[in-house]
Amino acid sequence: MLTTIDGFADGIVAVRGTGLVTADDYRTVLTPAIARATAGGRKARLLLEFGEGFEGYDTSAILSDSALGIGHLGSFERIAVVTDAEWLRRAIHLFGGLIPGDVRLFATAESHDAEAWIRN
């Protein structure tokens, strides 16, 4: 499940992943938030937190993630990913270089650092 994290400026999309993330989460939470933040061709900043209780993505979410990424290639100024999930950290290391913009990984203990970096 994806839920928005309140308290960020309009150009920042902040979401928290818990349990199993599905395509429905992309359709109802992430995609509309990104559309609002990038309206008019603006670049957005994205904060993704996957901490305690995060189980992973189902197949439909993986496909939605790929489609969202292709549809918004170049839409992000910064992306911060907060997670201790080793498989997700490896995926970000592998594919992060393909994403235009600055992508940084943070451990869950560094979530405040990630929030500060995404705001500045």
PDB file of C-alpha atoms in Angstrom:
ATOM      1  CA  MET A   1       0.000   0.000   0.000  1.00  0.00           C
ATOM      2  CA  LEU A   2       1.198   3.509  -0.810  1.00  0.00           C
ATOM      3  CA  THR A   3       0.125   6.478   1.288  1.00  0.00           C
ATOM      4  CA  THR A   4       1.088  10.115   0.960  1.00  0.00           C
ATOM      5  CA  ILE A   5       3.225  11.784   3.592  1.00  0.00           C
ATOM      6  CA  ASP A   6       1.893  15.228   4.506  1.00  0.00           C
ATOM      7  CA  GLY A   7       3.891  18.360   5.218  1.00  0.00           C
ATOM      8  CA  PHE A   8       5.803  18.835   1.974  1.00  0.00           C
ATOM      9  CA  ALA A   9       5.713  21.671  -0.570  1.00  0.00           C
ATOM     10  CA  ASP A  10       3.641  21.354  -3.762  1.00  0.00           C
ATOM     11  CA  GLY A  11       6.599  20.294  -5.921  1.00  0.00           C
ATOM     12  CA  ILE A  12       7.491  17.373  -3.649  1.00  0.00           C
ATOM     13  CA  VAL A  13       5.745  14.016  -3.842  1.00  0.00           C
ATOM     14  CA  ALA A  14       6.317  12.028  -0.653  1.00  0.00           C
ATOM     15  CA  VAL A  15       4.910   8.522  -0.240  1.00  0.00           C
ATOM     16  CA  ARG A  16       5.333   5.657   2.179  1.00  0.00           C
ATOM     17  CA  GLY A  17       5.124   2.029   1.122  1.00  0.00           C
ATOM     18  CA  THR A  18       3.864  -0.595   3.569  1.00  0.00           C
ATOM     19  CA  GLY A  19       2.638  -4.127   3.036  1.00  0.00           C
ATOM     20  CA  LEU A  20       2.370  -5.139  -0.601  1.00  0.00           C
ATOM     21  CA  VAL A  21       2.373  -2.337  -3.191  1.00  0.00           C
ATOM     22  CA  THR A  22      -0.027  -2.884  -6.115  1.00  0.00           C
ATOM     23  CA  ALA A  23      -0.914  -1.234  -9.412  1.00  0.00           C
ATOM     24  CA  ASP A  24      -3.989   0.197  -7.705  1.00  0.00           C
ATOM     25  CA  ASP A  25      -1.667   2.117  -5.362  1.00  0.00           C
ATOM     26  CA  TYR A  26       0.011   3.657  -8.392  1.00  0.00           C
ATOM     27  CA  ARG A  27      -3.327   4.477 -10.013  1.00  0.00           C
ATOM     28  CA  THR A  28      -4.918   6.072  -6.945  1.00  0.00           C
ATOM     29  CA  VAL A  29      -1.961   7.557  -5.022  1.00  0.00           C
ATOM     30  CA  LEU A  30       1.341   7.960  -6.842  1.00  0.00           C
ATOM     31  CA  THR A  31       0.324   8.754 -10.418  1.00  0.00           C
ATOM     32  CA  PRO A  32      -2.134  11.554  -9.489  1.00  0.00           C
ATOM     33  CA  ALA A  33       0.364  13.086  -7.041  1.00  0.00           C
ATOM     34  CA  ILE A  34       3.100  13.105  -9.677  1.00  0.00           C
ATOM     35  CA  ALA A  35       0.711  14.574 -12.260  1.00  0.00           C
ATOM     36  CA  ARG A  36      -0.126  17.449  -9.891  1.00  0.00           C
ATOM     37  CA  ALA A  37       3.536  18.089  -9.042  1.00  0.00           C
ATOM     38  CA  THR A  38       4.681  18.073 -12.679  1.00  0.00           C
ATOM     39  CA  ALA A  39       1.752  20.041 -14.149  1.00  0.00           C
ATOM     40  CA  GLY A  40       2.840  22.626 -16.664  1.00  0.00           C
ATOM     41  CA  GLY A  41       6.167  20.892 -17.261  1.00  0.00           C
ATOM     42  CA  ARG A  42       7.525  21.523 -13.768  1.00  0.00           C
ATOM     43  CA  LYS A  43      10.172  19.203 -12.356  1.00  0.00           C
ATOM     44  CA  ALA A  44       9.253  17.465  -9.132  1.00  0.00           C
ATOM     45  CA  ARG A  45      11.110  15.912  -6.238  1.00  0.00           C
ATOM     46  CA  LEU A  46      10.150  12.446  -5.083  1.00  0.00           C
ATOM     47  CA  LEU A  47      10.576  10.902  -1.634  1.00  0.00           C
ATOM     48  CA  LEU A  48       9.852   7.177  -1.377  1.00  0.00           C
ATOM     49  CA  GLU A  49       9.968   5.556   2.065  1.00  0.00           C
ATOM     50  CA  PHE A  50       9.891   1.770   2.385  1.00  0.00           C
ATOM     51  CA  GLY A  51      10.417   0.978   6.037  1.00  0.00           C
ATOM     52  CA  GLU A  52       9.063  -1.464   8.557  1.00  0.00           C
ATOM     53  CA  GLY A  53       6.132  -3.452   7.240  1.00  0.00           C
ATOM     54  CA  PHE A  54       7.092  -3.101   3.559  1.00  0.00           C
ATOM     55  CA  GLU A  55       6.691  -6.497   1.863  1.00  0.00           C
ATOM     56  CA  GLY A  56       7.409  -5.624  -1.764  1.00  0.00           C
ATOM     57  CA  TYR A  57       5.680  -5.077  -5.099  1.00  0.00           C
ATOM     58  CA  ASP A  58       3.253  -7.377  -6.830  1.00  0.00           C
ATOM     59  CA  THR A  59       3.659  -7.963 -10.575  1.00  0.00           C
ATOM     60  CA  SER A  60       1.066  -5.353 -11.508  1.00  0.00           C
ATOM     61  CA  ALA A  61       2.936  -2.705  -9.496  1.00  0.00           C
ATOM     62  CA  ILE A  62       6.223  -3.514 -11.226  1.00  0.00           C
ATOM     63  CA  LEU A  63       4.556  -2.931 -14.588  1.00  0.00           C
ATOM     64  CA  SER A  64       2.936   0.287 -13.327  1.00  0.00           C
ATOM     65  CA  ASP A  65       6.296   1.480 -12.010  1.00  0.00           C
ATOM     66  CA  SER A  66       7.913   0.923 -15.400  1.00  0.00           C
ATOM     67  CA  ALA A  67       5.111   2.730 -17.226  1.00  0.00           C
ATOM     68  CA  LEU A  68       5.188   5.629 -14.783  1.00  0.00           C
ATOM     69  CA  GLY A  69       8.950   5.950 -15.116  1.00  0.00           C
ATOM     70  CA  ILE A  70       8.835   5.968 -18.907  1.00  0.00           C
ATOM     71  CA  GLY A  71       5.955   8.455 -18.915  1.00  0.00           C
ATOM     72  CA  HIS A  72       7.796  10.830 -16.599  1.00  0.00           C
ATOM     73  CA  LEU A  73      11.350  10.399 -17.829  1.00  0.00           C
ATOM     74  CA  GLY A  74      13.052  13.685 -17.057  1.00  0.00           C
ATOM     75  CA  SER A  75      10.259  14.905 -14.746  1.00  0.00           C
ATOM     76  CA  PHE A  76      12.241  14.559 -11.529  1.00  0.00           C
ATOM     77  CA  GLU A  77      14.928  16.853 -10.198  1.00  0.00           C
ATOM     78  CA  ARG A  78      15.680  14.622  -7.192  1.00  0.00           C
ATOM     79  CA  ILE A  79      14.559  11.215  -5.984  1.00  0.00           C
ATOM     80  CA  ALA A  80      15.261   9.989  -2.458  1.00  0.00           C
ATOM     81  CA  VAL A  81      14.614   6.334  -1.656  1.00  0.00           C
ATOM     82  CA  VAL A  82      14.572   5.363   2.014  1.00  0.00           C
ATOM     83  CA  THR A  83      14.840   1.629   2.632  1.00  0.00           C
ATOM     84  CA  ASP A  84      16.771  -1.117   4.335  1.00  0.00           C
ATOM     85  CA  ALA A  85      15.419  -3.775   1.942  1.00  0.00           C
ATOM     86  CA  GLU A  86      18.580  -5.100   0.318  1.00  0.00           C
ATOM     87  CA  TRP A  87      16.857  -6.258  -2.876  1.00  0.00           C
ATOM     88  CA  LEU A  88      15.399  -2.777  -3.396  1.00  0.00           C
ATOM     89  CA  ARG A  89      18.732  -1.107  -2.676  1.00  0.00           C
ATOM     90  CA  ARG A  90      20.383  -3.353  -5.309  1.00  0.00           C
ATOM     91  CA  ALA A  91      17.659  -2.509  -7.841  1.00  0.00           C
ATOM     92  CA  ILE A  92      18.167   1.234  -7.250  1.00  0.00           C
ATOM     93  CA  HIS A  93      21.938   0.825  -7.689  1.00  0.00           C
ATOM     94  CA  LEU A  94      21.342  -1.112 -10.901  1.00  0.00           C
ATOM     95  CA  PHE A  95      18.697   1.123 -12.494  1.00  0.00           C
ATOM     96  CA  GLY A  96      19.178   4.470 -10.728  1.00  0.00           C
ATOM     97  CA  GLY A  97      21.745   5.604 -13.292  1.00  0.00           C
ATOM     98  CA  LEU A  98      19.124   5.311 -16.027  1.00  0.00           C
ATOM     99  CA  ILE A  99      16.882   7.860 -14.331  1.00  0.00           C
ATOM    100  CA  PRO A 100      17.551  11.490 -15.244  1.00  0.00           C
ATOM    101  CA  GLY A 101      18.021  13.563 -12.108  1.00  0.00           C
ATOM    102  CA  ASP A 102      19.795  12.964  -8.837  1.00  0.00           C
ATOM    103  CA  VAL A 103      18.834   9.642  -7.199  1.00  0.00           C
ATOM    104  CA  ARG A 104      20.032   8.897  -3.663  1.00  0.00           C
ATOM    105  CA  LEU A 105      19.543   5.970  -1.318  1.00  0.00           C
ATOM    106  CA  PHE A 106      19.091   6.385   2.427  1.00  0.00           C
ATOM    107  CA  ALA A 107      18.809   3.808   5.187  1.00  0.00           C
ATOM    108  CA  THR A 108      15.653   3.997   7.292  1.00  0.00           C
ATOM    109  CA  ALA A 109      17.734   5.394  10.168  1.00  0.00           C
ATOM    110  CA  GLU A 110      18.588   8.304   7.814  1.00  0.00           C
ATOM    111  CA  SER A 111      14.992   9.233   6.946  1.00  0.00           C
ATOM    112  CA  HIS A 112      15.417  12.741   8.406  1.00  0.00           C
ATOM    113  CA  ASP A 113      18.474  13.252   6.187  1.00  0.00           C
ATOM    114  CA  ALA A 114      16.444  12.139   3.160  1.00  0.00           C
ATOM    115  CA  GLU A 115      13.664  14.589   4.004  1.00  0.00           C
ATOM    116  CA  ALA A 116      16.155  17.438   4.452  1.00  0.00           C
ATOM    117  CA  TRP A 117      17.856  16.599   1.134  1.00  0.00           C
ATOM    118  CA  ILE A 118      14.579  16.409  -0.773  1.00  0.00           C
ATOM    119  CA  ARG A 119      13.404  19.772   0.653  1.00  0.00           C
ATOM    120  CA  ASN A 120      16.642  21.701  -0.135  1.00  0.00           C
TER     121      ASN A 120
END
